[in-house]
Tab-separated table of C-alpha atoms in Angstrom:
chain	number	residue	atom	x	y	z
A	1	MET	CA	-36.655	37.650	-32.663
A	2	LYS	CA	-35.474	40.222	-35.358
A	3	ARG	CA	-38.086	38.808	-37.652
A	4	ARG	CA	-40.962	38.600	-34.750
A	5	VAL	CA	-40.641	42.209	-34.148
A	6	VAL	CA	-40.441	43.356	-38.043
A	7	LEU	CA	-43.712	40.449	-37.959
A	8	VAL	CA	-45.635	42.845	-35.061
A	9	LEU	CA	-45.207	45.827	-36.064
A	10	THR	CA	-45.780	45.159	-40.137
A	11	GLY	CA	-49.655	43.266	-38.638
A	12	LEU	CA	-50.029	46.874	-35.944
A	13	CYS	CA	-49.578	48.978	-39.421
A	14	LEU	CA	-52.031	46.829	-41.218
A	15	ALA	CA	-54.120	46.515	-38.361
A	16	LEU	CA	-54.150	50.538	-37.700
A	17	ALA	CA	-54.283	51.181	-41.578
A	18	PHE	CA	-57.801	49.229	-41.950
A	19	ALA	CA	-58.865	50.929	-38.974
A	20	ALA	CA	-58.053	54.252	-40.328
A	21	LEU	CA	-60.010	53.068	-43.340
A	22	GLY	CA	-63.516	52.124	-41.294
A	23	ARG	CA	-62.880	55.200	-39.663
A	24	TRP	CA	-63.098	56.790	-42.744
A	25	GLN	CA	-66.063	55.192	-44.412
A	26	LEU	CA	-67.694	56.428	-41.053
A	27	GLY	CA	-67.242	59.377	-41.745
A	28	ARG	CA	-68.316	59.596	-45.229
A	29	GLU	CA	-71.775	57.380	-43.739
A	30	THR	CA	-72.371	60.722	-41.377
A	31	GLN	CA	-71.369	63.320	-44.266
A	32	LYS	CA	-74.027	61.490	-46.454
A	33	ARG	CA	-76.894	60.969	-43.766
A	34	GLU	CA	-76.320	65.231	-43.261
A	35	LEU	CA	-76.376	66.223	-46.621
A	36	LEU	CA	-79.553	64.022	-47.176
A	37	ALA	CA	-81.085	65.583	-44.390
A	38	ARG	CA	-79.892	68.691	-45.380
A	39	ALA	CA	-81.288	68.301	-49.089
A	40	ASP	CA	-84.860	67.638	-47.221
A	41	ALA	CA	-85.082	70.520	-45.263
A	42	ALA	CA	-84.478	72.249	-47.969
A	43	LEU	CA	-86.824	70.520	-50.237
A	44	ARG	CA	-89.281	71.941	-47.765
A	45	ALA	CA	-88.455	75.020	-46.951
A	46	PRO	CA	-89.909	78.180	-49.382
A	47	ALA	CA	-87.391	78.793	-52.763
A	48	SER	CA	-85.552	81.885	-52.787
A	49	ASP	CA	-84.151	84.088	-54.887
A	50	LEU	CA	-81.917	82.761	-57.567
A	51	ALA	CA	-79.967	85.670	-58.138
A	52	ALA	CA	-79.790	86.105	-54.245
A	53	ALA	CA	-78.517	82.655	-53.226
A	54	LEU	CA	-76.296	83.246	-56.018
A	55	ALA	CA	-74.555	86.921	-54.367
A	56	ASP	CA	-74.040	85.655	-50.976
A	57	PRO	CA	-73.789	81.761	-50.763
A	58	GLY	CA	-75.244	80.212	-47.941
A	59	PRO	CA	-75.402	76.638	-46.931
A	60	TRP	CA	-76.463	74.191	-49.340
A	61	PRO	CA	-78.398	72.369	-50.929
A	62	LEU	CA	-80.708	75.679	-51.342
A	63	ARG	CA	-84.351	76.124	-52.763
A	64	VAL	CA	-84.655	79.279	-55.060
A	65	ARG	CA	-85.784	80.665	-58.054
A	66	GLY	CA	-85.503	83.423	-60.246
A	67	ARG	CA	-85.988	84.666	-63.817
A	68	GLY	CA	-82.783	84.834	-65.791
A	69	ARG	CA	-82.783	83.695	-69.650
A	70	PHE	CA	-80.580	80.695	-71.543
A	71	LEU	CA	-76.864	81.962	-72.712
A	72	ALA	CA	-76.371	81.068	-76.466
A	73	THR	CA	-73.978	78.101	-75.625
A	74	PRO	CA	-73.392	75.074	-77.003
A	75	VAL	CA	-74.748	71.790	-75.070
A	76	LEU	CA	-71.928	70.734	-71.843
A	77	TRP	CA	-72.260	66.405	-71.952
A	78	LEU	CA	-70.893	65.127	-68.348
A	79	ASP	CA	-69.711	62.228	-69.274
A	80	ASN	CA	-70.346	58.404	-67.000
A	81	GLN	CA	-73.365	58.762	-65.571
A	82	ARG	CA	-75.597	56.240	-63.742
A	83	ARG	CA	-79.475	56.278	-63.278
A	84	GLY	CA	-80.740	53.242	-62.260
A	85	ASP	CA	-78.871	50.555	-64.274
A	86	ARG	CA	-78.140	52.447	-66.673
A	87	VAL	CA	-75.472	54.803	-68.308
A	88	GLY	CA	-75.404	57.780	-69.955
A	89	LEU	CA	-74.896	61.291	-70.118
A	90	ARG	CA	-76.326	64.320	-68.480
A	91	MET	CA	-76.795	67.297	-69.845
A	92	TYR	CA	-75.728	71.258	-68.844
A	93	CYS	CA	-76.640	74.402	-69.950
A	94	ALA	CA	-75.203	77.548	-69.345
A	95	PHE	CA	-78.032	80.173	-67.979
A	96	GLN	CA	-78.154	84.274	-66.868
A	97	PRO	CA	-79.576	85.326	-63.858
A	98	ALA	CA	-80.427	88.181	-63.765
A	99	ASP	CA	-78.026	90.562	-62.302
A	100	ALA	CA	-75.970	87.865	-60.500
A	101	ALA	CA	-73.213	85.604	-62.105
A	102	ALA	CA	-74.213	82.605	-65.302
A	103	LEU	CA	-74.396	78.715	-63.462
A	104	LEU	CA	-74.598	75.549	-65.137
A	105	VAL	CA	-78.414	73.922	-65.564
A	106	ASP	CA	-78.303	70.152	-65.030
A	107	MET	CA	-81.277	70.148	-67.590
A	108	GLY	CA	-81.604	66.216	-67.088
A	109	TRP	CA	-79.782	62.807	-67.875
A	110	LEU	CA	-79.676	60.648	-71.868
A	111	PRO	CA	-78.868	57.487	-72.720
A	112	LEU	CA	-75.699	57.432	-74.147
A	113	ALA	CA	-75.399	54.715	-77.808
A	114	GLY	CA	-73.169	51.087	-76.988
A	115	ASP	CA	-71.657	53.202	-80.940
A	116	ARG	CA	-70.936	56.430	-77.605
A	117	ARG	CA	-72.552	58.725	-80.009
A	118	LEU	CA	-73.611	61.306	-78.118
A	119	PRO	CA	-77.944	62.609	-78.710
A	120	VAL	CA	-78.415	65.471	-80.566
A	121	GLU	CA	-79.961	67.848	-78.348
A	122	HIS	CA	-79.436	72.101	-78.289
A	123	CYS	CA	-79.914	73.925	-75.098
A	124	PRO	CA	-82.853	76.293	-74.540
A	125	ARG	CA	-83.007	80.118	-75.682
A	126	GLY	CA	-84.482	83.496	-74.256
A	127	ASP	CA	-86.003	83.973	-71.030
A	128	ALA	CA	-87.235	81.817	-68.992
A	129	GLU	CA	-87.763	81.226	-65.213
A	130	LEU	CA	-86.573	78.013	-63.066
A	131	ALA	CA	-86.687	76.568	-60.305
A	132	GLY	CA	-84.450	73.948	-58.281
A	133	LEU	CA	-81.516	73.404	-55.436
A	134	LEU	CA	-78.542	75.259	-56.028
A	135	VAL	CA	-75.816	72.756	-54.669
A	136	PRO	CA	-71.881	72.218	-55.591
A	137	PRO	CA	-70.822	70.912	-59.122
A	138	PRO	CA	-70.872	66.739	-58.638
A	139	ALA	CA	-67.308	64.810	-57.601
A	140	PRO	CA	-64.661	65.892	-60.217
A	141	GLY	CA	-63.292	62.266	-57.911
A	142	LEU	CA	-60.370	61.092	-59.559
A	143	ALA	CA	-58.662	64.230	-61.584
A	144	LEU	CA	-56.982	62.597	-64.805
A	145	GLY	CA	-56.014	64.384	-68.067
A	146	PRO	CA	-58.144	66.661	-69.818
A	147	GLY	CA	-61.920	67.822	-68.007
A	148	MET	CA	-63.022	68.700	-71.187
A	149	GLN	CA	-63.190	68.361	-75.157
A	150	ALA	CA	-64.865	70.513	-77.881
A	151	GLN	CA	-66.919	67.508	-80.137
A	152	THR	CA	-67.085	68.070	-84.069
A	153	ASP	CA	-71.210	68.264	-83.700
A	154	GLY	CA	-70.093	71.405	-81.090
A	155	SER	CA	-71.204	70.550	-77.890
A	156	TRP	CA	-68.487	69.209	-75.301
A	157	LEU	CA	-67.785	65.799	-73.663
A	158	ALA	CA	-66.627	66.401	-70.104
A	159	LEU	CA	-65.173	63.369	-67.400
A	160	ARG	CA	-66.019	66.456	-64.029
A	161	LEU	CA	-67.474	69.877	-64.107
A	162	GLU	CA	-65.360	72.512	-63.747
A	163	PRO	CA	-67.090	75.526	-64.690
A	164	ALA	CA	-63.964	78.083	-63.926
A	165	ALA	CA	-62.501	75.084	-67.185
A	166	VAL	CA	-65.904	75.827	-69.231
A	167	ALA	CA	-65.557	79.417	-69.011
A	168	ARG	CA	-62.820	80.063	-70.031
A	169	ALA	CA	-63.339	77.130	-72.436
A	170	TRP	CA	-66.553	79.379	-73.864
A	171	ALA	CA	-65.062	82.381	-73.219
A	172	LEU	CA	-68.034	83.613	-70.535
A	173	PRO	CA	-66.329	86.288	-67.901
A	174	ASP	CA	-67.420	83.617	-65.233
A	175	LEU	CA	-69.417	80.997	-64.011
A	176	ALA	CA	-70.949	80.865	-60.669
A	177	ALA	CA	-69.349	77.923	-58.192
A	178	ARG	CA	-72.540	75.689	-58.409
A	179	VAL	CA	-74.554	73.971	-60.459
A	180	LEU	CA	-78.726	74.099	-60.337
A	181	ARG	CA	-80.182	70.958	-60.710
A	182	LEU	CA	-83.478	71.705	-62.438
A	183	ASP	CA	-86.854	70.754	-60.611
A	184	PRO	CA	-88.829	67.277	-62.725
A	185	ALA	CA	-91.740	69.450	-61.906
A	186	LEU	CA	-90.632	72.528	-65.173
A	187	PRO	CA	-91.670	71.723	-68.435
A	188	LEU	CA	-88.251	71.279	-69.711
A	189	GLY	CA	-84.868	69.164	-69.728
A	190	HIS	CA	-84.654	65.100	-69.508
A	191	GLU	CA	-85.203	62.382	-67.290
A	192	ARG	CA	-83.748	64.209	-63.903
A	193	ASP	CA	-85.085	64.043	-60.162
A	194	LEU	CA	-83.273	65.926	-57.503
A	195	ASP	CA	-81.300	62.797	-56.050
A	196	LEU	CA	-78.552	64.426	-54.744
A	197	LEU	CA	-75.930	61.743	-54.915
A	198	PRO	CA	-77.015	59.713	-57.941
A	199	ASN	CA	-73.393	58.466	-58.653
A	200	THR	CA	-72.567	58.144	-55.764
A	201	LEU	CA	-72.813	54.573	-53.317
A	202	PRO	CA	-75.521	55.457	-49.803
A	203	PRO	CA	-74.844	56.071	-46.984
A	204	GLU	CA	-75.665	52.212	-45.884
A	205	LYS	CA	-73.493	50.499	-47.965
A	206	HIS	CA	-70.500	52.939	-46.459
A	207	ARG	CA	-71.108	51.359	-43.094
A	208	GLY	CA	-70.939	48.247	-44.553
A	209	TYR	CA	-67.370	48.686	-45.682
A	210	ALA	CA	-66.580	50.111	-42.559
A	211	ILE	CA	-68.070	47.062	-40.406
A	212	GLN	CA	-65.614	44.615	-43.422
A	213	TRP	CA	-62.568	47.380	-42.511
A	214	PHE	CA	-63.147	46.591	-39.482
A	215	GLY	CA	-63.249	43.607	-39.753
A	216	LEU	CA	-60.359	42.934	-40.994
A	217	SER	CA	-58.095	44.837	-38.925
A	218	ALA	CA	-59.137	42.648	-35.545
A	219	ALA	CA	-58.417	39.601	-38.258
A	220	THR	CA	-55.331	40.981	-38.366
A	221	LEU	CA	-55.198	41.693	-34.331
A	222	VAL	CA	-55.780	38.003	-33.776
A	223	ILE	CA	-53.543	36.360	-36.861
A	224	LEU	CA	-50.359	39.288	-35.055
A	225	ILE	CA	-51.535	37.401	-31.197
A	226	VAL	CA	-51.840	34.052	-32.527
A	227	LEU	CA	-48.597	33.702	-34.323
A	228	SER	CA	-46.205	36.201	-31.782
A	229	LEU	CA	-47.791	32.904	-29.085
A	230	ARG	CA	-45.740	29.804	-31.817
A	231	ARG	CA	-43.177	29.596	-30.068
A	232	ARG	CA	-40.572	28.665	-31.824
A	233	PRO	CA	-39.207	25.442	-32.949
């Protein structure tokens, strides 16, 4: 009798855990669909002033445009960045808008050689007018180990993008908590687009995983019922 009670409780806990994971996946699907809808609306709206958007953060993503100057900082490479089936790096540079905090600008994607030798690139210098989408930094994932390290060529390699940590490493007064995804039409930078989910699952995948988790939950309940109804020898 005791063994059967333990079996029932274990089965119920598993079924509830699988169902909770399914609900979490559905929640992620909803969040990403809302994000894509906001991005589509932002791209259709007139561009806001970059400095004003940084001074008074509103809903994101936000289409912006503004003048400023690139700071004399090294290149920051964000590792493990996919573009289709290719694996590479994203290049970031620091930009100082007029009358606003400096921020990191996504200059685009570059492939990474098989020997993991970093590309030879330098950040632009001087005044520029930039446009694009103002968004939070890419999701960091699991924060294991140091977030960024200096390289022998003077650049920095980051496993996750943390503006506050970059500001400390580069001895900058501050860096905005958002980054600028550069408009692909501008004649600078590298391969890029305004896809806000370049390194993560699309909404449809989350729904598929949710169905799998709910299926496991249902299967666990069915197995539990069958085992509970079996007569003991």
